[in-house]
PDB file of C-alpha atoms and ligand atoms in Angstrom:
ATOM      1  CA  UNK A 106     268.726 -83.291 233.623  1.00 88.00           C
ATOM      2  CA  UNK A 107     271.809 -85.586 233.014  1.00 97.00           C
ATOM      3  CA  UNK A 108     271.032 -89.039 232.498  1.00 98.00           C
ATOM      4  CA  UNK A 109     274.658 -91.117 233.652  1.00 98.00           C
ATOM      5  CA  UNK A 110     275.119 -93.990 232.229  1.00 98.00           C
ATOM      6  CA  UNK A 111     278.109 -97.193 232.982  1.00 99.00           C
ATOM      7  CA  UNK A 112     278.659 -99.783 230.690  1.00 99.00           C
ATOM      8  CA  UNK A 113     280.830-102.498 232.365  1.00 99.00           C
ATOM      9  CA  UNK A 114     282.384-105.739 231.118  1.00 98.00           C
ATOM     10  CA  UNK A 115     284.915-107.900 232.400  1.00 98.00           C
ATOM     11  CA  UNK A 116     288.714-106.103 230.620  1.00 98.00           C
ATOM     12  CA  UNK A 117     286.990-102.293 229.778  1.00 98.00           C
ATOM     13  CA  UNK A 118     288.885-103.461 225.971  1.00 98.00           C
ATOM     14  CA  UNK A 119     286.434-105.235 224.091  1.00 98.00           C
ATOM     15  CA  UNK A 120     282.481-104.463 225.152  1.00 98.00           C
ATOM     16  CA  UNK A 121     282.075-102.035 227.341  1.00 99.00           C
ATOM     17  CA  UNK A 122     284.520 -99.693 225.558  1.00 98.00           C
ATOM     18  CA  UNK A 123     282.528-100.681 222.334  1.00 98.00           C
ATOM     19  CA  UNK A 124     279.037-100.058 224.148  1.00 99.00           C
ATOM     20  CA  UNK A 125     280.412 -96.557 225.171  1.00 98.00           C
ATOM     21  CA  UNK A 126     281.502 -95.317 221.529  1.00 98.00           C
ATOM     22  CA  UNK A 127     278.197 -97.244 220.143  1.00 98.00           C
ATOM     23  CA  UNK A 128     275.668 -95.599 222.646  1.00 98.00           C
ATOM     24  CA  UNK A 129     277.357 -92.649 222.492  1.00 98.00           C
ATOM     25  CA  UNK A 130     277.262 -92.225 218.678  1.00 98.00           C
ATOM     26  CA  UNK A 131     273.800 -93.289 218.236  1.00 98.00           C
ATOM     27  CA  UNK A 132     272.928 -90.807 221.102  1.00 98.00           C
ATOM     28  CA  UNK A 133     274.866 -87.581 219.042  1.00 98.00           C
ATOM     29  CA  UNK A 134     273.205 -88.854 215.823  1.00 98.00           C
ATOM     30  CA  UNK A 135     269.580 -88.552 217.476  1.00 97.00           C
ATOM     31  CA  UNK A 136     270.374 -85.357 219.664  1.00 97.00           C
ATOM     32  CA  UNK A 137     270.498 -86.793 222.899  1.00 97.00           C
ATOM     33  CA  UNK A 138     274.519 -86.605 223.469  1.00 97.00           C
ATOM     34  CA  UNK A 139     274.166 -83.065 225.321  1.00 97.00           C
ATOM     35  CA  UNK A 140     271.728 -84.537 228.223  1.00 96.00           C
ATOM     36  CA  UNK A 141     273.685 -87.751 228.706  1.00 98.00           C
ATOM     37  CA  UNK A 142     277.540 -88.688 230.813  1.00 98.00           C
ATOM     38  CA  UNK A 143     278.166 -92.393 229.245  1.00 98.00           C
ATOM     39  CA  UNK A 144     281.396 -93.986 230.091  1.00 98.00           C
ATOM     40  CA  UNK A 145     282.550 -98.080 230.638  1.00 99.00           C
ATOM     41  CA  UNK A 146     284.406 -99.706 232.990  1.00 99.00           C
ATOM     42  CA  UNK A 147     285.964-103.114 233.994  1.00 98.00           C
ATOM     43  CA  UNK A 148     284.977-105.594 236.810  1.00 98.00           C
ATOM     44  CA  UNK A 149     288.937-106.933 237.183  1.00 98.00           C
ATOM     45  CA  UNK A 150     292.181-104.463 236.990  1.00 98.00           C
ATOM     46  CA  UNK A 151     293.809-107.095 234.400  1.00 97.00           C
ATOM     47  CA  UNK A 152     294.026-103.817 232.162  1.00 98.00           C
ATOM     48  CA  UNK A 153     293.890-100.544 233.529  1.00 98.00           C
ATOM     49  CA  UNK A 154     295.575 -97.628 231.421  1.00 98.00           C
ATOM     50  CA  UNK A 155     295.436 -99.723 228.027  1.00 98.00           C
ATOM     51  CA  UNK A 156     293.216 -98.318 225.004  1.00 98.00           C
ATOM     52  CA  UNK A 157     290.977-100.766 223.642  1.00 98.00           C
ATOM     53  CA  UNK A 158     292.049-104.320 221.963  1.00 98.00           C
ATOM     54  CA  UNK A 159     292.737-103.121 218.283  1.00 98.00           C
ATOM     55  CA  UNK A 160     289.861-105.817 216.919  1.00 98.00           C
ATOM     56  CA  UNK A 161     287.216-103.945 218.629  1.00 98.00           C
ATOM     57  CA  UNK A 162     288.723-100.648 217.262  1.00 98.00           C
ATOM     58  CA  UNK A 163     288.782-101.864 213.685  1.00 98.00           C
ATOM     59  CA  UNK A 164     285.519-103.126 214.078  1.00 98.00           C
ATOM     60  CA  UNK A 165     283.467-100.566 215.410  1.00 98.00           C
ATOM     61  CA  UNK A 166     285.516 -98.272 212.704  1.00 98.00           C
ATOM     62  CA  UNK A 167     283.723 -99.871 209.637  1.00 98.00           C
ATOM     63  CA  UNK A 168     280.738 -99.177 211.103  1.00 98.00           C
ATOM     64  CA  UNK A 169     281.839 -95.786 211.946  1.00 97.00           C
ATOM     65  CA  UNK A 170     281.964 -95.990 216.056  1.00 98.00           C
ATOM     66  CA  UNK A 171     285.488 -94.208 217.613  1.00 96.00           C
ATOM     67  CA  UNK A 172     287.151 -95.579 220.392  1.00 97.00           C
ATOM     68  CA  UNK A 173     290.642 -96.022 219.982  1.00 97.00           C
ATOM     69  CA  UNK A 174     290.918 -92.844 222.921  1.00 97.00           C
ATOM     70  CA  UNK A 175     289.598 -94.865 225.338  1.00 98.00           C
ATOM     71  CA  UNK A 176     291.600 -95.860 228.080  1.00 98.00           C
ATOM     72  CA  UNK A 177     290.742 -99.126 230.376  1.00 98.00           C
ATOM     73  CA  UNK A 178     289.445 -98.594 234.075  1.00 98.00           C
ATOM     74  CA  UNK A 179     287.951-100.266 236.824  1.00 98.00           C
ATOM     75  CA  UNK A 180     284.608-100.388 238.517  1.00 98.00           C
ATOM     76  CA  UNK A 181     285.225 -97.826 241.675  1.00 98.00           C
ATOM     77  CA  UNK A 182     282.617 -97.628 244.747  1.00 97.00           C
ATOM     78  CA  UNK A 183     281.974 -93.990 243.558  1.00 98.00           C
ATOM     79  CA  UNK A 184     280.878 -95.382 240.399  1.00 98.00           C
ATOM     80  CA  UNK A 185     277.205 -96.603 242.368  1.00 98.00           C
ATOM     81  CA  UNK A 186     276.645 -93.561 243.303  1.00 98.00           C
ATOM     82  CA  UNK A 187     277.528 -91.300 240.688  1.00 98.00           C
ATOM     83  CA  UNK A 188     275.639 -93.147 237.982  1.00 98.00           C
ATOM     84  CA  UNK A 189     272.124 -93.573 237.064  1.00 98.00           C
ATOM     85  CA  UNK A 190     272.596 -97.191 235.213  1.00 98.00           C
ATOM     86  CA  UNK A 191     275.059 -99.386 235.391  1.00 98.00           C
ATOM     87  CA  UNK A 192     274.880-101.842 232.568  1.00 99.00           C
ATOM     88  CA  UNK A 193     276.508-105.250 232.862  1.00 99.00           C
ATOM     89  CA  UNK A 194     277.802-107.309 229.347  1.00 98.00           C
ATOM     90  CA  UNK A 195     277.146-110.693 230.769  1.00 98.00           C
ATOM     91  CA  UNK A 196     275.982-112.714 234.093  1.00 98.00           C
ATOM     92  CA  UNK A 197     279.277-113.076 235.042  1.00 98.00           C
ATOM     93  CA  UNK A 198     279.471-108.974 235.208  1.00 98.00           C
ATOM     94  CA  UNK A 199     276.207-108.854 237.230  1.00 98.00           C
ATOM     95  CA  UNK A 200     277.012-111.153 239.608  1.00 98.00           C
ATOM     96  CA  UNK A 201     280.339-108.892 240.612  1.00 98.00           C
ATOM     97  CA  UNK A 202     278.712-105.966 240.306  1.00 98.00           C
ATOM     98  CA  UNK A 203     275.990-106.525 242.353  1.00 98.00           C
ATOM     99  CA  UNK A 204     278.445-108.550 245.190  1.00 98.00           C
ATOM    100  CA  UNK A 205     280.401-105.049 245.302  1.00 97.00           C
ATOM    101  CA  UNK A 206     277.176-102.342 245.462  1.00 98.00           C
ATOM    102  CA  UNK A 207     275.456-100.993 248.385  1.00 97.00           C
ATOM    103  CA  UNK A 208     272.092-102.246 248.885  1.00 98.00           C
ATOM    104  CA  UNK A 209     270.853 -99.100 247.907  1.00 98.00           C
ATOM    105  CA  UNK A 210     271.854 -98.424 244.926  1.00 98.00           C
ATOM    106  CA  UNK A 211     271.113-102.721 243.765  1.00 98.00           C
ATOM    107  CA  UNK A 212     268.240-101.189 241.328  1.00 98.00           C
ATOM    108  CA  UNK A 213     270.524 -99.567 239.105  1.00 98.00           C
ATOM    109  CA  UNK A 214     272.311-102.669 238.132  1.00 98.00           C
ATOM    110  CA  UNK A 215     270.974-104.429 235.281  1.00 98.00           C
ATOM    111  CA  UNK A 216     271.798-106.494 232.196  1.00 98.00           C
ATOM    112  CA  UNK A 217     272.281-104.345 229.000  1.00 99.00           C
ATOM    113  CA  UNK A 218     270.503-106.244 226.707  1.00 98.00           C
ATOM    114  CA  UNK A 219     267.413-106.190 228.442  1.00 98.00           C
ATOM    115  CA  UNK A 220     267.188-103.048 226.454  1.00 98.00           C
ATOM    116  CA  UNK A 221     267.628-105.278 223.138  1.00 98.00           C
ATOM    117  CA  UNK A 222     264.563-105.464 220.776  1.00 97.00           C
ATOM    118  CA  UNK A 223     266.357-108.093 217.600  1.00 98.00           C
ATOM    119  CA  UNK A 224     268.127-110.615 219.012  1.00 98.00           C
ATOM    120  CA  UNK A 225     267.234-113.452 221.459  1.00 95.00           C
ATOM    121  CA  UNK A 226     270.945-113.554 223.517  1.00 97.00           C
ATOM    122  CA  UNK A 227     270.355-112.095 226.960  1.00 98.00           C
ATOM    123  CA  UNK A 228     274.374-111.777 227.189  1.00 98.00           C
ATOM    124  CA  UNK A 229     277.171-110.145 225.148  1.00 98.00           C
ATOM    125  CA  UNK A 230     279.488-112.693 225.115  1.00 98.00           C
ATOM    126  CA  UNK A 231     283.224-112.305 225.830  1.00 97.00           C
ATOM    127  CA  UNK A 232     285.522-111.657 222.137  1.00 97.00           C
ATOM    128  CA  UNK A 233     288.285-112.196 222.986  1.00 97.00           C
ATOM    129  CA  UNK A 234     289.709-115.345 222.527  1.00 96.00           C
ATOM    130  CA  UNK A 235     287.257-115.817 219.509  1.00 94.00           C
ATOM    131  CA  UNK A 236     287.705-114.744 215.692  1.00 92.00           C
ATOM    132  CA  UNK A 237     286.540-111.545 214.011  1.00 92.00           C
ATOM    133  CA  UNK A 238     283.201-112.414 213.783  1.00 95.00           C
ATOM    134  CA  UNK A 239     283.111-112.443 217.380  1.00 97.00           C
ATOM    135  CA  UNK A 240     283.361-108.721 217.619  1.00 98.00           C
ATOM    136  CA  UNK A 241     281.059-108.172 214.842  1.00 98.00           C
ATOM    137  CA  UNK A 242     278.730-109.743 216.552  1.00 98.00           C
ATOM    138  CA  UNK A 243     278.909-107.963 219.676  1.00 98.00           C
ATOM    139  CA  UNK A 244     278.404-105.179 217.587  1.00 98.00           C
ATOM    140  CA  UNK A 245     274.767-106.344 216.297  1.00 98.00           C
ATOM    141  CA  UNK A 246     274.152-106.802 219.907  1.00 98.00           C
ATOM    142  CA  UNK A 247     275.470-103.567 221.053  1.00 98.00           C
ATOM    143  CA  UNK A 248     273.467-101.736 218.097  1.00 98.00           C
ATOM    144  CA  UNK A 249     269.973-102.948 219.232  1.00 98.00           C
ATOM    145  CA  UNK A 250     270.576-102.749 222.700  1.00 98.00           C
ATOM    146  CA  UNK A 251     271.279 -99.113 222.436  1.00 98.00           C
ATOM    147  CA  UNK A 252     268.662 -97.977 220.415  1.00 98.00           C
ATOM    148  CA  UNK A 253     266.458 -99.762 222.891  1.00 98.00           C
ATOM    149  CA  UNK A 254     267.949 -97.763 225.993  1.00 98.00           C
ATOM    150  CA  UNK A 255     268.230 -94.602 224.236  1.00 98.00           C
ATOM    151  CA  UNK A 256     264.247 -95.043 223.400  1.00 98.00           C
ATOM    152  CA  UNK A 257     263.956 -96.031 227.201  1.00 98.00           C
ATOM    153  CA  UNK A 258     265.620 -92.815 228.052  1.00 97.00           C
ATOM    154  CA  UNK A 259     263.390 -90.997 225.729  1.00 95.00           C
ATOM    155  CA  UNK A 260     260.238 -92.343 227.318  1.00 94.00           C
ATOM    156  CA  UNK A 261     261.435 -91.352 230.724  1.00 85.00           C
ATOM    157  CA  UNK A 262     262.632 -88.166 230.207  1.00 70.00           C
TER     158      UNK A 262
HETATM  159  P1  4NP B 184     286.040-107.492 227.668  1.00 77.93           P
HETATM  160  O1  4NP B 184     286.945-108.684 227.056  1.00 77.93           O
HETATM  161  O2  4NP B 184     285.607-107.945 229.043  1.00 77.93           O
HETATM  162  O3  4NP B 184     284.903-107.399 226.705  1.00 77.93           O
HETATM  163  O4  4NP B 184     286.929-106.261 227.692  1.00 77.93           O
HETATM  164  C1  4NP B 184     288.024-109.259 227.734  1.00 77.93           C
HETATM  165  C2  4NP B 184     289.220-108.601 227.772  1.00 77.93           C
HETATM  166  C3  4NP B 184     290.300-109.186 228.412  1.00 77.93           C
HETATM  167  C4  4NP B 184     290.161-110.416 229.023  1.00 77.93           C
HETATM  168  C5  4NP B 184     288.944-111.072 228.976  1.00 77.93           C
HETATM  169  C6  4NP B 184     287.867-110.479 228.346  1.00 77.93           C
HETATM  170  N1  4NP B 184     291.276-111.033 229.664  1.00 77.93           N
HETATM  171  O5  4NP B 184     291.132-112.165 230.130  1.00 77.93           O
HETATM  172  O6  4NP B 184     292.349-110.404 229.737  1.00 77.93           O
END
């Protein structure tokens, strides 16, 4: 069985892209790429069609993570149906996404780092008017979180 996955942010440039490649790479290194469909999304259109902002890129590159082929969409009403999570980056995410899903599909909205084990931050916060660190820091974030769902996924399955 496939396990689909949607990791959502506010531009699809900075965290969600990075949460994608993260996930994703984690999941290949343990095995689990082949039973999973993990891709990211964006609550506004502000940029649809772009690759992700080059200081993600670089900095999910030193710690080996590719995303540079990426390219920026937006949350769709297929989206709720087609996926079996749908992972918001901050409040702000989870607020939108749950104003724009059928009540049926409500449980499969949640916030990502519920799945994080390290850190006390229940949001990933927004990079991108901030300085590198910011971005290495939403890396940490991104790390733990997805061990933690992978692990979930493992229970589960
Ligand atoms: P993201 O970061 O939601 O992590 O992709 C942002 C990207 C673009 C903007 C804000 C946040 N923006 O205002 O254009």
């Amino acid at each position: 069985m496939t396990v689909k996955i949607l990791f959502v942010c506010l531009g699809n440039i900075c965290r969600s892209p990075t949460a994608e490649a993260v996930f994703s790479g984690l999941a290949e290194q343990q095995g689990m790429l082949d039973q999973l469909q993990v891709d990211s999304a964006g609550t506004s259109s502000y940029h649809i069609g772009e690759n992700p902002d080059g200081r993600a890129t670089a900095a999910a590159q030193n710690r080996g993570y590719k995303m540079s082929h990426l390219v920026g969409r937006q949350v769709k009403r297929e989206d709720f149906d087609n996926f079996d999570y749908v992972l918001a980056m901050d409040n702000a995410n989870l607020r939108d996404l749950r104003r724009n899903c059928p009540a049926v599909h409500q449980e499969k909205i949640q916030s990502f780092l519920k799945y994080g084990q390290r850190f006390q931050e229940t949001e990933v916060p927004d990079p991108y008017y901030g300085g590198p660190e910011g971005f290495d820091r939403v890396l940490d974030l991104i790390e733990d979180a997805s061990q933690g769902l992978l692990d979930a996924i493992k229970a589960r399955c």
